[in-house]
XYZ file of C-alpha atoms in Angstrom:
444
model
C -0.376 -0.004 -0.009
C 1.495 2.900 -1.035
C 0.729 6.807 0.169
C -0.750 9.324 -2.140
C 1.769 11.986 -2.707
C 0.711 15.277 -0.822
C 1.069 18.892 -2.368
C 3.130 21.152 -0.231
C 1.352 23.475 1.644
C 2.870 26.478 -0.101
C 1.576 24.921 -3.322
C -1.913 24.268 -1.987
C -2.360 28.246 -0.443
C -4.662 30.442 -2.509
C -4.003 31.681 -5.727
C -5.093 35.284 -5.153
C -2.313 35.992 -2.385
C 0.318 34.386 -4.528
C -0.740 36.168 -7.731
C -0.176 39.601 -5.538
C 3.050 38.557 -4.713
C 3.992 37.567 -8.079
C 2.703 40.883 -9.040
C 4.525 42.715 -6.239
C 7.648 41.376 -7.634
C 7.010 42.306 -10.967
C 6.547 45.832 -9.904
C 9.843 45.982 -7.939
C 11.641 44.502 -11.240
C 13.354 47.554 -12.862
C 12.525 47.447 -16.858
C 15.648 47.891 -19.175
C 15.888 50.912 -21.422
C 14.807 48.868 -24.425
C 12.150 46.998 -22.646
C 8.723 47.506 -21.928
C 7.306 47.338 -18.407
C 6.875 44.105 -16.495
C 9.226 42.607 -19.487
C 10.602 40.216 -17.539
C 7.418 39.162 -15.057
C 7.338 35.032 -15.289
C 3.663 35.168 -16.107
C 2.229 36.041 -19.690
C -0.687 37.851 -17.978
C 1.553 39.951 -16.119
C 3.510 40.785 -19.238
C 0.259 42.008 -20.683
C -1.175 44.110 -17.825
C 0.560 46.974 -18.379
C -1.184 47.404 -22.069
C -4.496 46.138 -20.806
C -4.166 49.075 -18.170
C -3.461 51.985 -20.633
C -5.646 50.570 -23.212
C -8.539 50.897 -20.295
C -7.557 54.330 -19.497
C -7.235 55.551 -23.014
C -10.669 54.323 -24.162
C -12.050 55.935 -21.249
C -10.516 59.402 -21.299
C -11.240 59.718 -24.836
C -14.995 59.968 -24.571
C -14.973 61.818 -21.108
C -12.230 64.081 -22.246
C -14.131 65.181 -25.435
C -17.634 64.997 -23.518
C -16.362 67.659 -20.476
C -14.524 70.183 -23.029
C -17.868 70.411 -25.246
C -20.255 70.383 -22.287
C -18.663 71.761 -19.131
C -16.155 74.186 -20.454
C -18.190 74.883 -23.964
C -14.726 74.532 -26.082
C -15.450 74.276 -29.701
C -16.198 70.663 -31.151
C -12.872 70.310 -33.192
C -10.397 71.840 -30.478
C -12.598 69.327 -27.799
C -12.104 66.253 -30.211
C -8.393 66.983 -31.060
C -7.556 67.945 -27.195
C -9.260 64.425 -26.125
C -7.034 62.259 -28.575
C -3.748 64.149 -28.315
C -4.308 64.373 -24.434
C -5.041 60.428 -23.813
C -3.928 57.934 -26.910
C -0.112 58.800 -26.131
C -0.417 56.897 -22.670
C -0.195 53.927 -25.136
C 3.164 54.624 -25.496
C 3.916 54.938 -21.886
C 4.726 50.884 -21.634
C 7.576 50.947 -24.052
C 8.530 54.717 -24.249
C 7.478 56.793 -21.239
C 9.608 59.789 -21.502
C 8.437 60.107 -25.391
C 4.838 59.598 -24.188
C 5.328 62.389 -21.516
C 6.847 65.172 -23.777
C 3.797 64.618 -25.834
C 1.196 64.624 -23.201
C 2.980 67.516 -21.536
C 2.577 69.554 -25.034
C -1.062 68.604 -25.532
C -1.824 69.383 -21.791
C -0.469 72.860 -22.435
C -2.048 73.612 -25.877
C -5.680 72.221 -24.046
C -4.713 74.942 -21.223
C -4.129 77.752 -23.449
C -7.146 76.759 -25.617
C -9.353 76.925 -22.567
C -8.302 79.953 -21.626
C -11.091 81.325 -24.263
C -13.407 79.105 -23.531
C -16.868 80.260 -22.764
C -17.666 78.245 -19.500
C -13.971 78.117 -18.189
C -14.774 80.114 -14.492
C -15.490 77.876 -12.010
C -14.010 74.927 -13.374
C -10.470 73.350 -13.169
C -7.487 74.964 -14.918
C -4.920 74.612 -16.354
C -5.445 70.894 -15.713
C -8.907 69.267 -15.989
C -9.733 66.197 -14.330
C -8.991 64.053 -17.101
C -5.645 65.701 -17.597
C -4.771 65.046 -13.959
C -5.781 61.215 -14.146
C -3.935 60.665 -17.379
C -0.969 62.328 -16.059
C -0.692 60.584 -12.877
C -0.962 57.074 -14.901
C 2.033 58.279 -17.086
C 4.034 59.101 -13.848
C 3.536 55.946 -12.495
C 5.193 54.509 -16.045
C 7.900 57.230 -15.819
C 8.604 56.080 -12.119
C 8.640 52.646 -13.145
C 11.006 52.862 -15.733
C 13.480 55.988 -15.483
C 16.349 56.966 -12.865
C 15.885 59.367 -10.156
C 17.464 62.337 -11.798
C 15.008 61.921 -14.813
C 12.097 61.855 -12.465
C 13.166 64.843 -11.050
C 13.747 66.765 -14.143
C 9.998 65.720 -15.169
C 8.469 66.484 -11.859
C 10.299 70.055 -11.897
C 9.351 70.667 -15.580
C 5.780 69.906 -14.418
C 5.754 72.513 -11.883
C 7.534 75.289 -14.234
C 4.961 74.628 -17.003
C 2.191 75.247 -14.373
C 4.097 78.280 -12.989
C 4.442 79.652 -16.384
C 0.728 79.253 -16.981
C -0.193 81.003 -13.989
C 0.376 84.196 -15.758
C -2.538 83.565 -18.213
C -5.095 82.120 -15.659
C -8.319 83.407 -16.548
C -10.723 84.928 -13.727
C -13.002 82.512 -11.229
C -11.069 79.216 -12.310
C -9.913 76.405 -9.778
C -6.195 76.553 -9.787
C -5.025 73.092 -10.144
C -1.227 73.585 -10.631
C -0.204 72.958 -7.087
C -2.908 69.479 -6.902
C -1.191 68.169 -10.087
C 2.346 69.092 -8.821
C 1.883 67.681 -5.546
C 0.427 64.358 -6.742
C 2.952 63.743 -9.406
C 5.734 64.253 -6.855
C 3.933 61.553 -4.997
C 3.540 58.967 -7.876
C 6.826 59.603 -8.895
C 8.313 59.087 -5.025
C 6.457 56.156 -4.894
C 6.856 54.190 -8.086
C 10.606 55.249 -8.171
C 11.073 53.966 -4.576
C 9.765 50.660 -5.886
C 11.966 50.694 -8.722
C 15.172 51.286 -6.333
C 14.030 48.740 -4.094
C 13.911 46.179 -7.399
C 17.294 47.688 -8.349
C 18.779 47.128 -4.745
C 17.386 43.355 -4.059
C 18.811 42.640 -7.628
C 22.014 43.705 -6.766
C 21.850 41.920 -3.116
C 21.057 38.688 -5.259
C 24.114 39.099 -7.462
C 26.103 39.678 -4.477
C 24.991 36.446 -3.023
C 25.711 34.503 -5.934
C 29.296 35.818 -6.029
C 29.862 35.138 -2.412
C 28.475 31.829 -3.077
C 31.098 31.030 -5.767
C 33.762 32.685 -3.472
C 32.887 30.633 -0.561
C 32.485 27.283 -2.603
C 36.030 28.094 -4.154
C 37.648 28.995 -0.537
C 35.957 25.644 0.613
C 37.307 23.866 -2.018
C 40.743 25.258 -1.465
C 40.670 24.394 2.194
C 39.695 20.845 1.701
C 42.348 20.744 -0.966
C 45.179 21.822 1.893
C 43.811 19.640 4.330
C 43.799 16.449 2.080
C 47.372 17.586 1.171
C 48.436 17.756 5.191
C 47.350 14.513 5.573
C 48.968 12.531 2.321
C 51.994 14.465 3.627
C 52.406 11.302 6.518
C 51.804 8.697 3.425
C 54.077 10.403 0.587
C 57.026 10.976 3.875
C 56.938 7.299 4.850
C 58.009 6.431 1.771
C 60.351 8.793 1.186
C 61.840 8.298 4.794
C 61.904 4.249 3.796
C 63.911 5.379 0.586
C 66.408 6.983 2.591
C 66.985 4.633 5.107
C 67.558 1.579 2.449
C 69.736 4.169 0.422
C 71.702 5.206 3.526
C 72.156 1.358 4.513
C 72.751 -0.106 1.370
C 76.678 -0.246 1.595
C 76.353 -2.191 5.096
C 73.766 -4.416 4.068
C 75.395 -5.231 0.562
C 78.950 -5.657 1.185
C 81.342 -5.491 -1.702
C 79.651 -2.481 -3.562
C 82.191 -0.583 -5.860
C 82.665 3.093 -4.945
C 80.542 4.364 -8.002
C 77.673 2.326 -6.667
C 78.119 3.776 -3.259
C 78.102 7.303 -4.401
C 74.831 6.609 -6.185
C 73.043 5.611 -3.671
C 74.553 8.551 -1.440
C 72.817 10.708 -3.881
C 69.720 8.853 -3.857
C 69.672 9.367 0.123
C 70.685 13.349 -0.200
C 67.845 13.440 -2.757
C 65.461 11.667 -0.627
C 66.105 13.760 2.237
C 65.933 17.256 0.409
C 62.555 16.468 -0.995
C 61.481 15.520 2.098
C 62.472 18.638 4.003
C 60.718 20.207 1.206
C 57.649 18.753 1.788
C 57.759 19.458 5.667
C 58.420 23.238 4.512
C 55.455 22.825 2.194
C 53.562 21.324 5.183
C 54.463 24.248 7.344
C 52.983 26.967 5.026
C 49.748 24.981 4.578
C 49.126 24.020 8.534
C 50.098 27.377 9.288
C 50.768 26.703 12.998
C 54.574 25.360 12.879
C 53.826 22.321 10.616
C 56.398 19.675 12.011
C 57.371 21.717 14.631
C 56.789 20.583 18.186
C 52.896 21.394 17.704
C 52.919 19.771 14.647
C 50.459 16.445 13.576
C 52.669 13.619 13.940
C 50.179 10.658 14.551
C 49.775 8.268 11.697
C 47.112 8.893 9.469
C 44.179 6.439 9.845
C 42.807 3.884 7.212
C 40.124 1.032 6.204
C 41.848 -1.052 9.522
C 40.156 1.365 12.059
C 36.886 1.617 10.536
C 35.756 -0.790 13.141
C 36.742 1.754 15.987
C 35.344 4.744 14.212
C 31.718 3.011 13.697
C 31.858 2.012 17.360
C 32.334 5.236 18.320
C 29.456 6.809 16.298
C 27.297 4.057 17.915
C 28.343 4.834 21.355
C 26.969 8.542 20.069
C 23.558 6.959 19.822
C 23.641 6.420 15.926
C 22.748 2.806 14.717
C 25.214 1.911 12.462
C 26.315 -1.496 11.249
C 29.433 -2.424 9.239
C 30.398 -4.610 6.597
C 33.969 -4.891 5.803
C 35.511 -7.112 3.272
C 38.288 -9.721 4.322
C 41.752 -8.249 3.490
C 40.258 -4.688 2.477
C 42.185 -2.962 5.136
C 45.586 -4.511 3.276
C 44.605 -3.850 -0.434
C 44.757 -0.442 -0.506
C 47.247 1.964 -1.399
C 47.859 4.461 1.374
C 46.305 7.138 -0.263
C 43.341 5.141 -1.006
C 43.136 3.629 2.231
C 43.289 7.211 3.711
C 40.554 8.519 0.992
C 38.189 5.537 1.907
C 38.317 6.254 5.610
C 37.851 9.880 5.264
C 34.966 9.277 3.028
C 33.248 7.198 5.571
C 33.791 9.613 8.335
C 32.571 12.378 6.277
C 29.256 10.425 5.508
C 28.800 8.905 9.115
C 29.332 12.818 10.258
C 26.561 14.193 7.897
C 24.198 11.261 8.968
C 24.512 12.237 12.520
C 23.975 16.023 11.955
C 21.422 15.831 9.346
C 19.774 12.427 10.059
C 20.122 11.704 13.969
C 18.852 8.386 14.797
C 18.316 6.770 11.020
C 19.777 3.242 10.803
C 22.840 3.552 8.727
C 24.718 0.823 7.037
C 28.515 0.866 5.977
C 29.767 -1.464 3.417
C 33.302 -1.741 1.813
C 34.074 -4.395 -0.643
C 37.332 -4.815 -3.025
C 38.208 -6.711 -5.888
C 41.319 -6.765 -7.952
C 40.857 -3.002 -9.537
C 38.799 -0.929 -6.940
C 37.335 -0.228 -3.564
C 33.617 0.012 -3.446
C 32.683 2.620 -0.312
C 28.867 2.462 0.328
C 27.246 4.287 2.932
C 23.302 4.151 3.048
C 20.987 5.790 5.737
C 17.489 5.643 6.228
C 15.044 8.653 6.697
C 15.646 10.246 10.605
C 13.538 8.857 13.434
C 12.697 12.302 14.593
C 12.181 15.914 13.233
C 15.467 17.435 12.198
C 16.080 21.498 12.564
C 18.335 22.248 9.771
C 20.885 24.314 11.846
C 23.776 24.035 8.913
C 21.503 25.483 6.136
C 24.315 28.142 5.683
C 27.111 25.799 5.968
C 30.060 25.528 3.960
C 29.288 22.120 2.677
C 32.965 20.596 3.735
C 31.608 17.045 3.836
C 30.325 16.728 -0.130
C 33.353 18.855 -1.096
C 36.047 16.946 0.862
C 34.740 13.333 -0.431
C 34.589 14.517 -4.405
C 38.309 16.086 -3.844
C 39.740 12.449 -2.389
C 37.466 10.780 -4.980
C 39.133 13.258 -7.704
C 42.513 12.756 -6.357
C 42.423 8.597 -6.540
C 41.073 9.006 -9.800
C 37.577 7.388 -8.388
C 33.932 8.055 -8.928
C 31.599 9.602 -6.286
C 27.534 9.325 -6.252
C 25.680 10.893 -3.871
C 21.761 11.871 -3.539
C 18.607 11.220 -1.493
C 17.069 7.862 -1.863
C 13.080 7.723 -2.453
C 12.005 6.986 1.287
C 13.659 9.638 2.477
C 17.502 8.434 3.096
C 20.677 9.127 1.505
C 23.418 7.394 -0.142
C 27.307 7.601 -0.596
C 28.916 5.532 -3.144
C 32.230 5.745 -4.176
C 34.653 3.761 -6.068
C 38.433 4.175 -5.526
C 40.860 2.198 -8.015
C 43.817 0.276 -6.568
C 45.525 1.196 -9.933
C 46.214 4.734 -10.634
C 44.483 5.954 -13.412
C 47.705 6.137 -15.538
C 48.784 2.395 -14.909
C 51.672 2.687 -12.700
C 52.517 0.455 -9.853
C 50.351 0.673 -6.613
C 51.187 2.910 -4.360
C 51.779 0.486 -1.645
C 54.719 -1.593 -3.238
C 57.328 -1.595 -0.923
C 61.211 -0.857 -2.282
C 62.907 -4.229 -2.571
């Protein structure tokens, strides 16, 4: 019997709030110079919304403007029709070219104000900006605020006030002055829409900076893991270099009757090995940054598959149920670098289980054949709710696994399981990819 998949709570939420949130995101997304408003909105209806809104305003304002100018202001029929079209139709251009639309509409509104000076019934009516002019102008200001930079918005606002002040010198008697009204309302609309645009621009920059920071953090994590692996592999390589040095120094005593040129050759080999070992120790000092092989340096031998049982027992004592299946002879079959990498992969995998799936049953399996070692760590789903405390962590575990596998020329496969668990599978070749001899072969 299988459970029916449940839709996440967020996906089952009301469509209205989600649509409003999506529309708000589109409002905060600044349009570029060659783009119409909402051009980068995720939904098609959102991208078409500015065209629909301006079309509705134009269809509504054209007849209303003509009727009001003809009936209330008693303007001539030809002038009323011309002004009704000139003052409203350019709003259709505001979606893509708001600055050009503003110049056309401001010119038409100014001409309309001059024409209304001579209208028969202009007294007791709004002048120089009629109510229809104010409504259309505010829509135009909203398009400008969502599109243009702050400097342009300030210029538009000041130009609007300046034109109103100049027209004030020709004000007819008895009219309702709307210069200050339009100046204040246009400033408010420009401030609000400009703030929305600035907020969207700031969010975009923050998102870009987060991407850059994440890339830098991933790079830093990778370098830290490589340095840590290099410190650990120092002990492996240093062991072989020490063996070479000892064997080269003792060769004249173990093999009597050796000729002088051969003795000199062995002495040169021993000197080169000692010099290489010294260079490695100096490099390790730089990598550790704490004195390297000095008194405070790490001198303990690096662990391997032979210590997996001890690692598992420690994890079990910490309250994590873990089973270990270690193939016979696996501990001695791997070269030192592969042996260390296999141990560290299991260690990192178990640490991730304890951190992210406490109480989940876990199985560790290590098998070996003629060519490779297979390390498999599988855990089931957590038995208790896990609070993700390390959502912003550096991810050293998986990064370290990938680097170790890459170092040995193997492959790594990680990912979640259908039942909620997780799997880590690493294949580590016993023979290096270039076909050279195994690293654990002792010099004869």
